[in-house]
Coordinates of C-alpha atoms and ligand atoms in Angstrom, one line a residue:
X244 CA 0.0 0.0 0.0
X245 CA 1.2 3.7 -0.6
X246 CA 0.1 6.8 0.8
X247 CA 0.6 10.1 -1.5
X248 CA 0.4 13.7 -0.4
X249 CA -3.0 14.5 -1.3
X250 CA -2.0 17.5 -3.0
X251 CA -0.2 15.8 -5.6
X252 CA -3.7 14.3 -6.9
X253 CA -5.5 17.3 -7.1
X254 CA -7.0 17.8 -3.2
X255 CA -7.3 21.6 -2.4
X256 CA -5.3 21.0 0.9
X257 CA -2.3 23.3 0.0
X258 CA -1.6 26.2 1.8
X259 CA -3.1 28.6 -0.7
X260 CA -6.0 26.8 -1.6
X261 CA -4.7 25.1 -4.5
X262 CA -3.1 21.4 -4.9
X263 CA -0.2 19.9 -6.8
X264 CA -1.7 18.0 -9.4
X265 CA 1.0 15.8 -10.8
X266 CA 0.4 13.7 -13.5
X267 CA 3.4 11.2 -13.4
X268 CA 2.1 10.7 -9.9
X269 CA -1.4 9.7 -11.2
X270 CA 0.3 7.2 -14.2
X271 CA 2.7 5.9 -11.6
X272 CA -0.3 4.8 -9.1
X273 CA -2.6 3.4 -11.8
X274 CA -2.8 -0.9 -11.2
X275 CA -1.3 -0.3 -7.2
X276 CA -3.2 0.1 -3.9
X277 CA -2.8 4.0 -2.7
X278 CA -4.5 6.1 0.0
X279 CA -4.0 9.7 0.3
X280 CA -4.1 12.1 3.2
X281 CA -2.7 15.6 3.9
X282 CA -1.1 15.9 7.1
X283 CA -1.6 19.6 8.1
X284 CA -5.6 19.9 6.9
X285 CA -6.2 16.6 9.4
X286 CA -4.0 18.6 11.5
X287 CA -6.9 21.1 12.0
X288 CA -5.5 23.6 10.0
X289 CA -7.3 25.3 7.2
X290 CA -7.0 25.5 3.5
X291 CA -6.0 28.6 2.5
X292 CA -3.5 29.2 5.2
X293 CA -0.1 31.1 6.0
X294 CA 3.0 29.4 4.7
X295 CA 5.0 27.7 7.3
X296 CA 8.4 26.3 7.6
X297 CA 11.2 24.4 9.6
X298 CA 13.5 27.6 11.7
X299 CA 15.6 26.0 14.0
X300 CA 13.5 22.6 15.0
X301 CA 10.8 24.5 15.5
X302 CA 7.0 25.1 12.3
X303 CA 6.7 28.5 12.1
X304 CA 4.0 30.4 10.1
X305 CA 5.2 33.2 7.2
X306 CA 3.5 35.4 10.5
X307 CA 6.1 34.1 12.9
X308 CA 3.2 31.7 15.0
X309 CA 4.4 28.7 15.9
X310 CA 2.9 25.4 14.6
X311 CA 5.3 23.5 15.9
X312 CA 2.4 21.2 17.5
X313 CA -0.2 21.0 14.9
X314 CA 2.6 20.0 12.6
X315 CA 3.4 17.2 15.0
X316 CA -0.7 16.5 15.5
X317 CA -0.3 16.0 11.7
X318 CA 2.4 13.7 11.4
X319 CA 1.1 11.3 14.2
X320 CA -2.1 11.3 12.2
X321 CA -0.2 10.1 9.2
X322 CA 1.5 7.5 10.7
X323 CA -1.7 6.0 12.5
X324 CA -3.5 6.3 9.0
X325 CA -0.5 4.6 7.7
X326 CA -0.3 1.7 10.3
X327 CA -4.2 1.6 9.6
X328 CA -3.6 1.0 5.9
X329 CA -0.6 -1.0 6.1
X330 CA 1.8 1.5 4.1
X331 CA 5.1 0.4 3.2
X332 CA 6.2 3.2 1.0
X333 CA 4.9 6.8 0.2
X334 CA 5.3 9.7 -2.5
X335 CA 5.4 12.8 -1.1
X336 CA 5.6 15.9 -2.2
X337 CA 9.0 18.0 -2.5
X338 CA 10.0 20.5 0.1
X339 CA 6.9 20.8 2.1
X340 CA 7.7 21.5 6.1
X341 CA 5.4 18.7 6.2
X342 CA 5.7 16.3 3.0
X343 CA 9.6 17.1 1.8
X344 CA 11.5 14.0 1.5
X345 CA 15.1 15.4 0.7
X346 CA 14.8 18.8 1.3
X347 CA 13.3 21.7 2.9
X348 CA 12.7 25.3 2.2
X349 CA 15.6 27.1 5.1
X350 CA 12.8 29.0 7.5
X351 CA 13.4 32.1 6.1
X352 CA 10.8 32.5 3.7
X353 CA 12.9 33.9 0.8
X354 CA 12.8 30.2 -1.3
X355 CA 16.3 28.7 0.0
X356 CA 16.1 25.0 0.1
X357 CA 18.3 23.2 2.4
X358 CA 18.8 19.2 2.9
X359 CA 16.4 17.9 5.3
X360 CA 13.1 16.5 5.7
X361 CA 9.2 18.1 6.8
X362 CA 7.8 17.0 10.0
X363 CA 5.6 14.1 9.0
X364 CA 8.5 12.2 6.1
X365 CA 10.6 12.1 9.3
X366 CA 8.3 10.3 11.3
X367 CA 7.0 8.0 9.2
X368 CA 11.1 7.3 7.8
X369 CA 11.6 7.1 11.2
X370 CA 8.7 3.6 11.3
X371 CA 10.0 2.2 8.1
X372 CA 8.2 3.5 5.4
X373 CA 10.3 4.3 2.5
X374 CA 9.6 7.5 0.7
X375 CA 10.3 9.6 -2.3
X376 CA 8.7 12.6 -3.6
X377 CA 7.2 13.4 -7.2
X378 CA 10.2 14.5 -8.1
X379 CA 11.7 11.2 -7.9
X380 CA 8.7 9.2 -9.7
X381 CA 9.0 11.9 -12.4
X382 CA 12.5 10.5 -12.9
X383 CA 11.2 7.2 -13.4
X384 CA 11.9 6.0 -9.5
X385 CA 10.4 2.6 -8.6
Ligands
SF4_947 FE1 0.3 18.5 0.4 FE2 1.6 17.5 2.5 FE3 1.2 20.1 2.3 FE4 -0.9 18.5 2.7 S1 0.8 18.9 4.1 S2 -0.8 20.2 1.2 S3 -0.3 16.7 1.5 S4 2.5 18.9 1.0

């Protein structure tokens, strides 16, 4: 089974209202088992919302609140979903402070990227699942 950020298949969760519809993600999937789920909208928090991003260990928002424990809420979520499911492996999508699997954007809001992974990849790396992100399946992975 795989979970995919629900962004990448055309859910409204992403933090301006939109979704990263990704059409190597939806080839890739078709003949396998998949669930979706966004982390940070079963989280509680709304779509549209502020930007956030990793500063020093901590989710901040582009407003400077802290989300440090929603983002957390989320990931737990994710991984309970997952264990529900039985998810082995996931695609998710690049750079979020939630989803990024290989990077991260730096906390200062200006668009630098810097290795590292989002709040919920971490956890669920961290209980075996293996990840990439759309980035990687648009590359031909797996
Ligand atoms: Fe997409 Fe993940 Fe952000 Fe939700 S938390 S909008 S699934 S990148």
């Amino acid at each position: 089974m795989i979970l995919v950020s629900a962004c990448l298949l055309g859910h409204n969760c992403k933090y301006n209202g939109g979704s990263n519809d990704n059409a190597a993600v939806h080839t890739f999937l078709e003949g396998k088992d998949w669930v979706c789920f966004c982390p940070e909208r079963a989280s509680g928090l709304p779509a549209p919302r502020l930007p956030s991003e990793i500063r020093g260990g901590r989710v901040v928002s582009k407003a400077g609140d802290d989300v440090t424990r929603e983002f957390a809420q989320g990931a737990e979520k994710a991984l309970a979903f997952c264990r529900a499911h039985g998810v082995t492996r996931a695609v998710l999508k690049a750079r979020s402070p939630s989803c990024g699997v290989h990077a991260v954007y730096d906390g200062t809001f200006t668009g630098r990227v810097i290795p590292g992974m989002g709040v919920t990849a971490k956890l669920l790396a961290e209980n075996g699942i293996e990840l990439l992100d759309e980035e990687d399946i648009e590359k031909g992975a797996w």
